Coordinates of N, CA and C in Angstrom, one line a residue:
Chain A
E1 N -5.6 10.0 -10.8 CA -3.6 9.9 -10.5 C -3.1 10.6 -9.1
T2 N -2.3 9.8 -8.8 CA -1.7 10.8 -7.4 C -0.6 11.9 -8.2
G3 N 0.2 11.6 -7.8 CA 1.3 12.5 -8.2 C 2.7 12.1 -7.9
V4 N 2.3 10.4 -7.6 CA 3.9 10.4 -7.5 C 3.7 9.5 -8.4
T5 N 5.7 9.5 -8.5 CA 6.0 8.8 -10.4 C 7.5 8.7 -9.6
Q6 N 7.8 6.9 -10.6 CA 8.7 6.5 -10.1 C 9.0 5.6 -12.1
S7 N 9.9 5.5 -12.0 CA 11.8 4.8 -12.5 C 12.0 4.0 -11.9
P8 N 12.9 3.4 -13.5 CA 12.1 3.1 -14.1 C 10.4 2.3 -14.6
T9 N 10.1 2.2 -15.5 CA 9.2 1.7 -15.4 C 9.4 -0.2 -15.3
H10 N 9.6 -1.3 -15.4 CA 10.6 -2.0 -15.6 C 12.3 -1.9 -15.6
L11 N 12.5 -3.1 -15.1 CA 13.5 -3.6 -15.1 C 14.1 -5.0 -14.8
I12 N 14.9 -5.5 -15.8 CA 15.5 -7.0 -15.3 C 16.8 -6.7 -15.2
K13 N 18.0 -7.8 -13.8 CA 19.3 -8.0 -13.7 C 19.5 -8.9 -13.5
T14 N 20.3 -9.6 -13.3 CA 20.6 -10.6 -12.7 C 21.6 -10.7 -11.7
R15 N 20.9 -11.8 -11.1 CA 21.1 -12.3 -9.4 C 22.5 -11.8 -9.5
G16 N 23.0 -10.7 -8.2 CA 24.6 -10.3 -7.9 C 24.3 -9.3 -8.4
Q17 N 24.2 -8.9 -9.1 CA 23.9 -7.0 -9.5 C 22.9 -6.2 -8.3
Q18 N 23.7 -4.8 -9.3 CA 22.7 -3.3 -7.6 C 22.3 -2.8 -8.4
V19 N 20.6 -3.0 -8.0 CA 20.4 -1.7 -8.7 C 19.8 -0.2 -7.9
T20 N 18.9 0.4 -9.0 CA 18.5 1.7 -8.5 C 17.4 2.6 -8.6
L21 N 16.0 1.8 -7.7 CA 14.9 2.6 -8.4 C 14.9 3.9 -7.6
R22 N 13.8 5.0 -9.2 CA 13.3 6.4 -7.9 C 12.5 6.8 -7.9
C23 N 12.1 7.9 -7.2 CA 10.5 7.9 -7.0 C 10.5 8.9 -6.5
S24 N 9.9 10.7 -6.8 CA 9.1 11.5 -6.4 C 8.4 11.3 -5.9
S25 N 7.6 12.2 -4.9 CA 6.8 11.8 -4.1 C 5.8 13.5 -4.8
Q26 N 4.5 13.4 -4.1 CA 4.2 14.0 -4.4 C 3.8 16.0 -4.0
S27 N 3.7 17.1 -4.5 CA 4.0 17.8 -4.1 C 3.3 18.6 -2.4
G28 N 4.1 18.8 -1.2 CA 4.0 19.1 -0.8 C 3.8 17.6 0.2
H29 N 4.6 16.7 0.2 CA 4.8 16.0 0.6 C 6.3 14.9 1.3
N30 N 6.4 15.5 2.0 CA 7.9 14.9 2.6 C 8.8 13.2 3.4
T31 N 7.5 12.7 3.3 CA 7.3 11.9 3.4 C 8.1 10.7 2.6
V32 N 8.6 9.6 2.4 CA 8.3 8.3 1.0 C 8.2 6.9 2.0
S33 N 7.8 7.0 1.2 CA 7.8 4.9 1.6 C 7.6 4.2 1.2
W34 N 8.4 2.6 1.1 CA 9.2 1.9 0.2 C 8.0 0.3 0.3
Y35 N 7.7 -0.5 -0.3 CA 6.8 -1.6 -0.3 C 7.8 -2.8 -1.5
Q36 N 7.4 -3.6 -0.9 CA 7.9 -4.5 -2.3 C 6.4 -5.4 -1.9
Q37 N 5.8 -5.3 -3.1 CA 5.1 -6.8 -3.4 C 5.0 -7.9 -4.2
A38 N 5.3 -9.0 -3.6 CA 5.9 -9.6 -4.1 C 4.5 -10.7 -5.3
L39 N 4.3 -11.1 -6.3 CA 3.0 -11.5 -6.9 C 2.1 -12.7 -6.1
G40 N 0.3 -11.2 -5.9 CA -0.2 -12.4 -5.1 C -0.4 -12.0 -3.7
Q41 N 0.5 -11.1 -4.0 CA 0.6 -10.2 -2.3 C 0.0 -8.8 -2.0
G42 N 0.0 -8.2 -0.6 CA -0.2 -7.4 -0.7 C 1.4 -6.3 0.3
P43 N 1.5 -5.7 -0.7 CA 2.6 -5.0 0.2 C 3.9 -5.1 1.2
Q44 N 5.0 -5.1 1.5 CA 5.6 -5.4 2.3 C 6.5 -4.3 2.1
F45 N 6.4 -3.6 4.0 CA 7.4 -2.8 4.5 C 8.6 -2.2 4.8
I46 N 9.1 -2.3 3.5 CA 10.5 -1.8 3.4 C 11.6 -0.9 4.4
F47 N 11.5 0.6 4.1 CA 11.0 1.4 4.9 C 11.2 3.1 4.9
Q48 N 11.1 3.6 5.4 CA 10.4 5.1 5.4 C 11.7 5.9 5.4
Y49 N 11.1 7.4 4.9 CA 11.9 8.4 4.9 C 11.1 9.2 5.6
Y50 N 11.9 10.4 6.2 CA 11.1 12.0 6.9 C 12.4 12.4 7.0
R51 N 11.8 13.6 6.3 CA 13.3 15.0 6.4 C 15.1 14.0 5.7
E52 N 14.9 13.6 5.1 CA 16.2 13.0 4.8 C 17.1 11.6 5.5
E53 N 15.8 11.0 6.4 CA 16.6 10.4 7.9 C 15.7 9.0 7.6
E54 N 16.3 7.9 7.4 CA 15.4 6.7 8.2 C 14.7 7.0 8.7
N55 N 13.5 6.8 8.9 CA 12.2 7.0 10.1 C 11.4 5.5 10.2
G56 N 12.2 4.5 9.9 CA 11.1 2.6 10.7 C 11.4 2.5 9.3
R57 N 11.8 0.7 9.7 CA 12.3 0.2 8.9 C 11.6 -1.7 8.8
G58 N 11.2 -1.8 8.0 CA 10.6 -3.0 8.4 C 11.6 -5.0 8.0
N59 N 11.1 -5.7 7.9 CA 11.4 -6.7 8.0 C 12.8 -7.3 6.5
F60 N 13.1 -6.0 6.5 CA 14.1 -6.3 4.9 C 15.4 -6.1 5.8
P61 N 16.9 -7.1 5.1 CA 18.3 -6.7 5.6 C 18.8 -5.7 4.7
P62 N 19.6 -5.7 5.1 CA 21.2 -3.9 5.5 C 20.5 -4.0 3.3
R63 N 20.9 -5.2 2.8 CA 21.5 -4.6 1.0 C 20.4 -4.0 0.9
F64 N 19.1 -4.0 1.6 CA 18.5 -3.0 1.5 C 18.6 -1.8 1.6
S65 N 18.7 -0.2 0.5 CA 18.6 0.7 1.3 C 18.8 2.4 0.6
G66 N 18.3 2.9 1.5 CA 17.3 4.0 1.0 C 17.9 6.1 0.7
L67 N 17.6 6.7 0.3 CA 18.2 8.0 0.4 C 17.1 8.6 -0.2
Q68 N 16.8 10.1 1.1 CA 16.0 11.0 0.5 C 16.4 11.7 0.5
F69 N 16.0 12.9 -0.5 CA 17.1 14.5 -1.3 C 16.3 15.2 -1.0
P70 N 16.8 16.3 -0.2 CA 16.5 17.6 0.3 C 14.7 18.0 -1.2
N71 N 14.6 17.8 -1.2 CA 12.9 18.1 -2.4 C 11.8 16.5 -2.3
Y72 N 12.7 16.4 -1.2 CA 11.7 14.7 -0.7 C 11.7 13.6 -2.1
S73 N 11.9 13.6 -2.9 CA 12.1 12.3 -4.4 C 13.2 11.4 -3.1
S74 N 12.9 10.5 -3.1 CA 13.7 9.1 -2.9 C 14.3 8.4 -4.2
E75 N 15.2 7.2 -3.1 CA 15.9 6.8 -4.4 C 16.3 5.1 -3.4
L76 N 15.3 3.9 -3.3 CA 15.6 2.5 -2.8 C 16.7 2.1 -3.8
N77 N 18.2 1.4 -3.7 CA 18.8 1.0 -3.5 C 18.6 -1.0 -2.8
V78 N 19.2 -1.4 -4.4 CA 19.4 -3.4 -3.4 C 20.6 -3.6 -4.3
N79 N 21.7 -3.8 -3.0 CA 22.6 -5.0 -4.0 C 22.9 -6.5 -3.5
A80 N 23.3 -6.8 -4.5 CA 23.4 -8.3 -5.0 C 21.9 -9.2 -4.8
L81 N 21.6 -8.3 -5.7 CA 19.9 -9.2 -5.5 C 20.5 -10.7 -5.9
E82 N 19.1 -11.5 -5.0 CA 18.9 -12.6 -5.7 C 17.6 -12.5 -6.1
L83 N 16.9 -14.2 -6.4 CA 16.7 -13.9 -7.5 C 14.4 -13.7 -6.6
D84 N 15.2 -13.7 -5.0 CA 13.3 -13.9 -4.7 C 13.5 -12.1 -4.3
D85 N 14.0 -11.7 -5.0 CA 14.2 -10.0 -5.4 C 13.0 -9.2 -6.3
S86 N 13.0 -10.5 -7.1 CA 11.5 -10.6 -8.2 C 10.5 -9.4 -7.5
A87 N 9.9 -8.7 -8.1 CA 8.9 -8.1 -7.3 C 8.4 -6.7 -8.1
L88 N 7.3 -6.0 -7.4 CA 6.7 -5.0 -7.4 C 7.5 -4.3 -5.9
Y89 N 8.6 -3.2 -6.8 CA 8.0 -2.0 -5.6 C 7.5 -0.1 -5.7
L90 N 6.7 0.0 -4.7 CA 6.0 1.4 -4.8 C 6.4 2.0 -3.5
C91 N 6.6 2.9 -4.4 CA 6.4 4.0 -3.0 C 5.2 5.3 -3.0
A92 N 5.2 5.7 -1.8 CA 4.4 6.0 -1.2 C 4.3 7.4 -0.6
S93 N 4.3 8.0 -1.4 CA 4.2 10.2 -0.4 C 3.4 9.9 0.7
T94 N 3.4 11.0 2.1 CA 2.5 11.3 2.1 C 3.0 12.8 3.0
R95 N 2.4 13.4 3.6 CA 2.6 14.7 4.9 C 2.7 14.2 5.7
G96 N 4.6 14.6 6.9 CA 4.6 13.7 8.0 C 4.7 14.6 8.5
G97 N 4.8 14.9 10.3 CA 5.1 16.0 11.0 C 3.8 16.5 11.7
T98 N 2.9 16.1 11.3 CA 1.5 16.4 11.8 C 0.8 15.4 13.5
G99 N 1.9 15.6 13.8 CA 1.8 15.7 15.6 C 1.5 14.6 15.4
G100 N 0.9 13.3 15.1 CA 1.4 11.7 15.6 C 0.1 10.7 14.0
T101 N -0.1 12.2 13.7 CA -2.1 11.5 13.1 C -1.6 10.3 11.6
V102 N -1.4 10.0 11.2 CA -1.1 9.4 10.3 C -2.0 10.0 8.8
G103 N -1.3 9.8 7.7 CA -2.1 11.3 6.9 C -1.9 10.2 5.8
E104 N -2.6 10.6 4.5 CA -3.1 9.1 4.1 C -1.7 9.4 2.9
Q105 N -1.3 8.2 2.3 CA -0.2 7.3 1.7 C -1.7 6.9 0.1
Y106 N -0.2 8.0 -0.7 CA -0.8 8.1 -2.2 C 0.6 6.5 -2.7
F107 N 0.1 6.1 -3.6 CA 1.2 5.1 -4.4 C 1.6 5.3 -5.8
G108 N 3.6 4.8 -6.1 CA 3.0 5.6 -7.6 C 2.6 4.3 -7.9
P109 N 2.5 4.2 -9.3 CA 3.1 3.2 -10.3 C 3.5 2.0 -10.0
G110 N 5.0 1.8 -9.5 CA 5.5 1.5 -8.6 C 6.6 1.0 -9.9
T111 N 7.4 -0.3 -9.6 CA 8.7 -0.7 -11.0 C 8.8 -2.2 -10.8
R112 N 9.1 -3.0 -11.6 CA 8.5 -4.1 -11.8 C 9.9 -4.5 -12.0
L113 N 10.5 -5.3 -11.7 CA 12.0 -6.0 -10.7 C 12.9 -7.1 -10.9
T114 N 12.6 -7.5 -12.6 CA 13.0 -9.5 -12.9 C 14.3 -9.4 -12.5
V115 N 14.5 -10.7 -11.4 CA 16.3 -10.6 -11.7 C 16.2 -12.0 -11.5
T116 N 17.6 -12.6 -13.2 CA 17.4 -14.0 -13.6 C 18.6 -14.6 -13.3
Chain B
G1 N 4.2 -7.1 16.1 CA 4.0 -6.5 15.1 C 2.2 -6.9 14.6
E2 N 2.0 -5.4 14.0 CA 0.6 -5.9 14.1 C 0.6 -7.6 11.9
N3 N -0.7 -7.4 12.2 CA -1.3 -9.2 11.4 C -2.4 -8.5 10.9
V4 N -2.3 -8.6 10.0 CA -4.1 -8.1 8.9 C -4.6 -9.3 8.5
E5 N -5.1 -10.0 8.4 CA -6.5 -11.1 7.6 C -7.4 -9.8 6.9
Q6 N -7.7 -10.8 5.2 CA -8.4 -10.0 4.7 C -9.6 -11.3 3.8
H7 N -11.0 -11.4 3.7 CA -11.4 -12.1 4.1 C -12.4 -11.5 2.6
P8 N -12.6 -12.1 1.3 CA -12.5 -13.6 1.0 C -11.1 -12.7 0.3
S9 N -10.2 -15.0 -0.6 CA -9.8 -14.4 -1.6 C -9.9 -14.1 -2.8
T10 N -11.2 -14.7 -3.5 CA -11.3 -13.9 -4.9 C -13.0 -13.7 -3.7
L11 N -13.5 -12.5 -4.8 CA -15.5 -12.7 -5.3 C -15.8 -12.4 -6.3
S12 N -17.2 -13.2 -6.5 CA -17.5 -12.8 -8.3 C -19.1 -12.1 -7.7
V13 N -18.9 -11.2 -8.3 CA -20.7 -10.9 -8.7 C -21.8 -10.8 -9.6
Q14 N -22.3 -9.8 -9.6 CA -23.2 -9.6 -11.2 C -23.0 -8.3 -10.6
E15 N -23.0 -7.8 -11.7 CA -23.3 -6.2 -12.3 C -24.6 -5.7 -10.8
G16 N -24.6 -5.0 -10.0 CA -25.7 -3.9 -9.2 C -26.3 -4.7 -8.5
D17 N -26.1 -5.5 -7.4 CA -24.8 -6.4 -6.6 C -23.6 -5.8 -5.4
S18 N -23.5 -6.6 -4.5 CA -23.3 -5.6 -3.4 C -22.4 -7.0 -3.3
A19 N -21.3 -6.4 -2.5 CA -19.9 -6.2 -2.5 C -19.1 -5.9 -1.0
V20 N -18.8 -7.4 -0.5 CA -18.4 -6.7 1.0 C -17.1 -7.7 1.8
I21 N -15.9 -6.9 1.3 CA -14.9 -7.5 2.2 C -14.5 -6.8 3.2
K22 N -14.5 -8.3 4.0 CA -13.5 -7.8 5.2 C -12.2 -7.7 5.4
C23 N -11.9 -7.9 7.0 CA -10.2 -7.5 7.8 C -10.1 -7.0 8.7
T24 N -9.3 -8.5 9.7 CA -9.3 -8.2 11.1 C -7.9 -7.5 11.1
Y25 N -7.7 -6.7 12.7 CA -6.4 -6.6 12.4 C -6.4 -7.6 13.9
S26 N -4.4 -7.2 15.1 CA -4.8 -7.7 15.6 C -4.0 -6.9 16.4
D27 N -3.6 -4.8 16.3 CA -3.1 -4.4 17.6 C -4.0 -3.0 17.6
S28 N -3.9 -3.7 18.4 CA -5.3 -2.4 19.5 C -4.7 -1.6 18.9
A29 N -3.1 -0.8 19.0 CA -3.3 0.7 19.7 C -3.5 1.0 17.7
S30 N -3.7 0.2 16.1 CA -3.4 1.1 15.5 C -5.0 1.1 15.0
N31 N -5.1 3.0 14.6 CA -6.0 4.0 14.1 C -6.3 4.5 13.2
Y32 N -6.2 3.8 11.5 CA -6.1 4.2 10.7 C -5.8 3.3 10.6
F33 N -7.6 3.0 9.3 CA -7.7 1.8 8.3 C -7.9 2.3 6.5
P34 N -6.8 2.4 5.3 CA -7.0 2.4 4.8 C -7.7 1.3 3.1
W35 N -8.5 1.8 3.1 CA -8.4 0.7 1.2 C -8.2 0.9 0.1
Y36 N -7.6 -0.3 -0.2 CA -6.5 0.4 -1.8 C -6.9 -0.4 -2.7
K37 N -7.5 0.2 -4.3 CA -8.3 -0.9 -5.3 C -6.1 -0.6 -6.3
Q38 N -6.4 -1.7 -6.5 CA -4.9 -1.7 -7.4 C -5.5 -2.4 -8.2
E39 N -5.7 -1.8 -9.5 CA -6.3 -3.1 -11.6 C -4.5 -3.1 -11.8
L40 N -4.4 -3.9 -12.8 CA -3.3 -4.8 -12.6 C -2.3 -3.9 -13.8
G41 N -0.9 -3.2 -13.4 CA -0.3 -2.9 -14.4 C -0.4 -1.8 -13.4
K42 N -1.1 -1.0 -12.5 CA -1.1 -0.2 -11.3 C -0.1 -0.2 -10.3
G43 N -0.2 0.5 -9.5 CA 0.0 1.2 -7.6 C -1.6 1.2 -7.9
P44 N -2.0 0.4 -6.2 CA -2.5 0.7 -4.9 C -2.9 1.7 -4.9
Q45 N -4.4 2.7 -5.1 CA -5.2 3.7 -5.1 C -5.5 3.7 -4.3
L46 N -6.3 5.2 -3.4 CA -7.3 4.7 -1.5 C -7.9 5.1 -2.7
I47 N -9.0 4.4 -1.7 CA -10.4 5.0 -2.1 C -11.1 5.4 -1.1
I48 N -11.0 5.0 0.4 CA -11.6 5.5 1.3 C -11.0 5.0 2.4
D49 N -10.5 5.8 3.5 CA -10.3 4.9 4.8 C -11.7 5.6 5.9
I50 N -11.1 4.7 7.0 CA -11.3 5.3 8.2 C -10.7 5.5 9.3
R51 N -10.3 6.1 10.1 CA -10.2 6.8 11.6 C -11.3 6.1 12.8
S52 N -10.0 5.4 13.9 CA -11.1 4.4 15.1 C -11.6 6.0 15.5
N53 N -11.9 6.8 15.7 CA -12.3 7.7 16.2 C -14.1 7.6 15.7
V54 N -14.6 6.7 14.3 CA -15.7 6.8 13.4 C -16.2 5.9 13.8
G55 N -17.0 5.2 13.4 CA -17.9 4.0 13.0 C -18.0 3.8 12.0
E56 N -18.5 5.1 10.6 CA -18.4 4.6 9.8 C -18.3 6.0 8.7
K57 N -18.2 5.3 7.8 CA -17.9 6.1 6.7 C -18.4 6.3 5.2
K58 N -18.8 6.8 4.2 CA -19.2 6.3 2.9 C -19.1 7.6 2.0
D59 N -19.5 7.6 0.7 CA -18.2 7.9 0.2 C -18.9 7.6 -1.4
Q60 N -20.4 7.5 -1.7 CA -21.1 7.5 -3.3 C -21.4 6.3 -2.7
R61 N -21.2 5.1 -3.9 CA -21.1 3.6 -3.6 C -20.5 2.8 -3.1
I62 N -19.8 3.5 -2.0 CA -18.9 3.1 -1.2 C -19.0 2.9 0.1
A63 N -18.7 2.5 1.1 CA -18.8 2.4 2.5 C -17.9 0.8 3.0
V64 N -17.5 2.1 4.6 CA -16.4 1.0 5.6 C -17.1 1.2 6.7
T65 N -17.0 -0.1 7.3 CA -17.2 -0.3 8.4 C -16.3 -0.2 9.8
L66 N -16.0 0.3 11.1 CA -15.5 -0.4 12.1 C -16.1 -0.5 13.3
N67 N -15.5 -1.8 13.6 CA -15.4 -2.6 15.3 C -14.5 -2.5 15.4
K68 N -14.0 -1.7 16.6 CA -13.1 -1.9 17.3 C -13.0 -2.7 18.7
T69 N -14.1 -3.0 19.5 CA -14.1 -3.6 20.1 C -13.6 -5.2 19.2
A70 N -14.5 -5.5 18.5 CA -13.7 -6.8 17.6 C -12.6 -6.7 16.6
K71 N -12.5 -5.9 16.5 CA -11.0 -5.1 15.9 C -11.6 -6.3 14.3
H72 N -12.1 -5.6 13.9 CA -12.5 -5.9 12.4 C -13.4 -4.5 12.0
F73 N -13.6 -4.7 10.6 CA -13.5 -3.8 9.4 C -14.0 -4.1 8.3
S74 N -14.8 -3.8 7.4 CA -15.3 -3.9 6.7 C -15.6 -2.9 5.4
L75 N -15.4 -3.5 3.3 CA -15.4 -2.3 2.7 C -16.9 -3.2 2.5
H76 N -17.7 -1.6 1.6 CA -19.3 -2.3 0.8 C -18.7 -1.9 0.0
I77 N -19.1 -2.8 -1.6 CA -19.5 -1.9 -2.2 C -21.0 -1.9 -2.6
T78 N -22.0 -1.1 -3.2 CA -23.7 -1.2 -3.2 C -23.6 -0.9 -5.4
E79 N -24.0 -1.4 -5.9 CA -24.5 -1.0 -7.8 C -23.7 -1.6 -8.4
T80 N -22.4 -2.8 -7.9 CA -21.2 -2.4 -8.6 C -21.3 -2.6 -10.3
Q81 N -20.0 -2.6 -10.8 CA -20.7 -2.1 -12.0 C -19.1 -3.3 -12.5
P82 N -18.6 -3.7 -13.4 CA -17.5 -3.6 -14.3 C -16.8 -3.3 -13.8
E83 N -16.3 -1.7 -13.7 CA -15.2 -1.4 -13.7 C -14.3 -1.2 -12.4
D84 N -15.7 -2.1 -11.5 CA -15.0 -2.0 -10.4 C -14.0 -2.9 -9.9
S85 N -14.1 -3.7 -11.0 CA -13.6 -5.5 -10.6 C -11.6 -4.3 -11.5
A86 N -11.7 -5.4 -9.6 CA -9.5 -4.8 -9.1 C -9.7 -5.7 -8.3
V87 N -8.1 -5.9 -7.4 CA -7.6 -6.0 -6.2 C -7.6 -5.1 -5.2
Y88 N -9.1 -5.9 -3.9 CA -8.6 -5.0 -2.9 C -8.0 -5.1 -2.1
F89 N -7.0 -4.2 -1.0 CA -6.9 -3.9 0.0 C -6.4 -3.6 0.8
C90 N -7.3 -4.1 2.0 CA -6.7 -3.6 3.4 C -5.9 -3.3 4.0
A91 N -5.9 -2.3 4.9 CA -4.2 -2.4 6.0 C -5.1 -1.7 6.4
A92 N -3.9 -1.3 8.1 CA -3.5 -1.2 8.9 C -2.6 -0.1 10.0
S93 N -3.1 1.0 10.7 CA -1.7 1.7 10.3 C -2.0 2.3 12.3
R94 N -0.4 3.1 12.7 CA -1.4 3.7 13.8 C -0.1 4.7 13.9
G95 N -0.2 6.4 14.8 CA 0.0 7.3 14.3 C 1.3 6.9 15.6
G96 N 2.6 8.5 15.6 CA 3.1 7.9 16.4 C 4.5 8.4 15.3
S97 N 5.5 7.2 16.0 CA 7.4 7.8 15.3 C 7.1 7.0 13.9
T98 N 6.1 6.2 13.4 CA 6.5 5.5 12.3 C 5.4 6.2 11.9
L99 N 5.3 6.5 11.0 CA 4.5 7.9 10.1 C 3.8 7.0 9.0
G100 N 3.4 6.4 9.8 CA 2.1 5.7 8.9 C 2.2 4.3 8.5
R101 N 3.7 3.5 9.0 CA 4.0 2.2 8.4 C 2.1 1.3 7.6
L102 N 2.3 0.7 7.0 CA 1.4 0.9 5.9 C 1.1 -1.3 6.2
Y103 N 0.0 -1.8 7.4 CA 0.1 -3.9 7.4 C -0.8 -4.0 6.3
F104 N -0.4 -4.7 5.9 CA -1.5 -4.3 3.8 C -2.5 -6.0 4.3
G105 N -3.3 -7.2 4.1 CA -4.5 -7.8 4.0 C -3.3 -8.7 2.7
R106 N -3.7 -9.5 2.3 CA -3.4 -10.4 1.6 C -4.0 -10.5 0.1
G107 N -5.4 -9.0 0.4 CA -6.2 -8.3 -1.6 C -6.8 -9.4 -1.7
T108 N -8.1 -8.9 -2.4 CA -9.1 -9.8 -3.0 C -9.0 -9.5 -4.4
Q109 N -9.9 -10.2 -4.9 CA -9.8 -9.7 -6.0 C -11.5 -10.5 -6.7
L110 N -11.4 -9.3 -7.2 CA -13.3 -9.4 -6.7 C -13.2 -8.2 -8.8
T111 N -13.8 -9.5 -9.0 CA -14.6 -9.8 -10.3 C -16.6 -8.7 -10.4
V112 N -17.1 -8.5 -11.2 CA -17.9 -7.7 -11.1 C -18.3 -8.4 -12.9
W113 N -19.8 -10.1 -12.8 CA -19.7 -10.3 -14.7 C -21.0 -9.3 -15.1
P114 N -21.5 -8.8 -16.2 CA -22.1 -7.6 -16.4 C -23.5 -9.0 -17.0

């Protein structure tokens, strides 16, 4: 088990609504990345937060936004939900700022979002 | 951007046999290659990783090899057990400003029959 936690576990929303997902990073980790995993696919990078600022973004529209807090926990917000947003949303934490060396990323259990 | 391809998509082996999963990547700047195991209803679990300055790494029954010239890397599981059954993902990343954005393959469903 990693020290990464996510809430809620499951969520059902209606198209057009907004949703907020939460992630607590592993102790000592200052970087959080969010991924979307559609059924039967590998995770796709949404964005990353390092020291409370967005530090890279994948091919996702602006209605996907995020925050990172001083304790390094993070939120993912999705506005104007679409049916295709139904997926498992994963966060991963790592220790950043190590001279550009990629650190191991540890994933949480995910939030299963269903949009109807 | 990086493109990671993974084969096979499904793999069935008898308990005690070996399993091999192969991945290729396109970005020669990628220098970090982790493997994740994902069980049903859970998040991906890091099982082993390798960096570009190493050709092979082993951890008990699991080993990973990397061929930088050919841009491919492989996961080897020996003496498979039913609890090894899961979906396995390879990924590639590089350092620099984006602190380890991972590009994943599509996954391999490994089934180990007792």
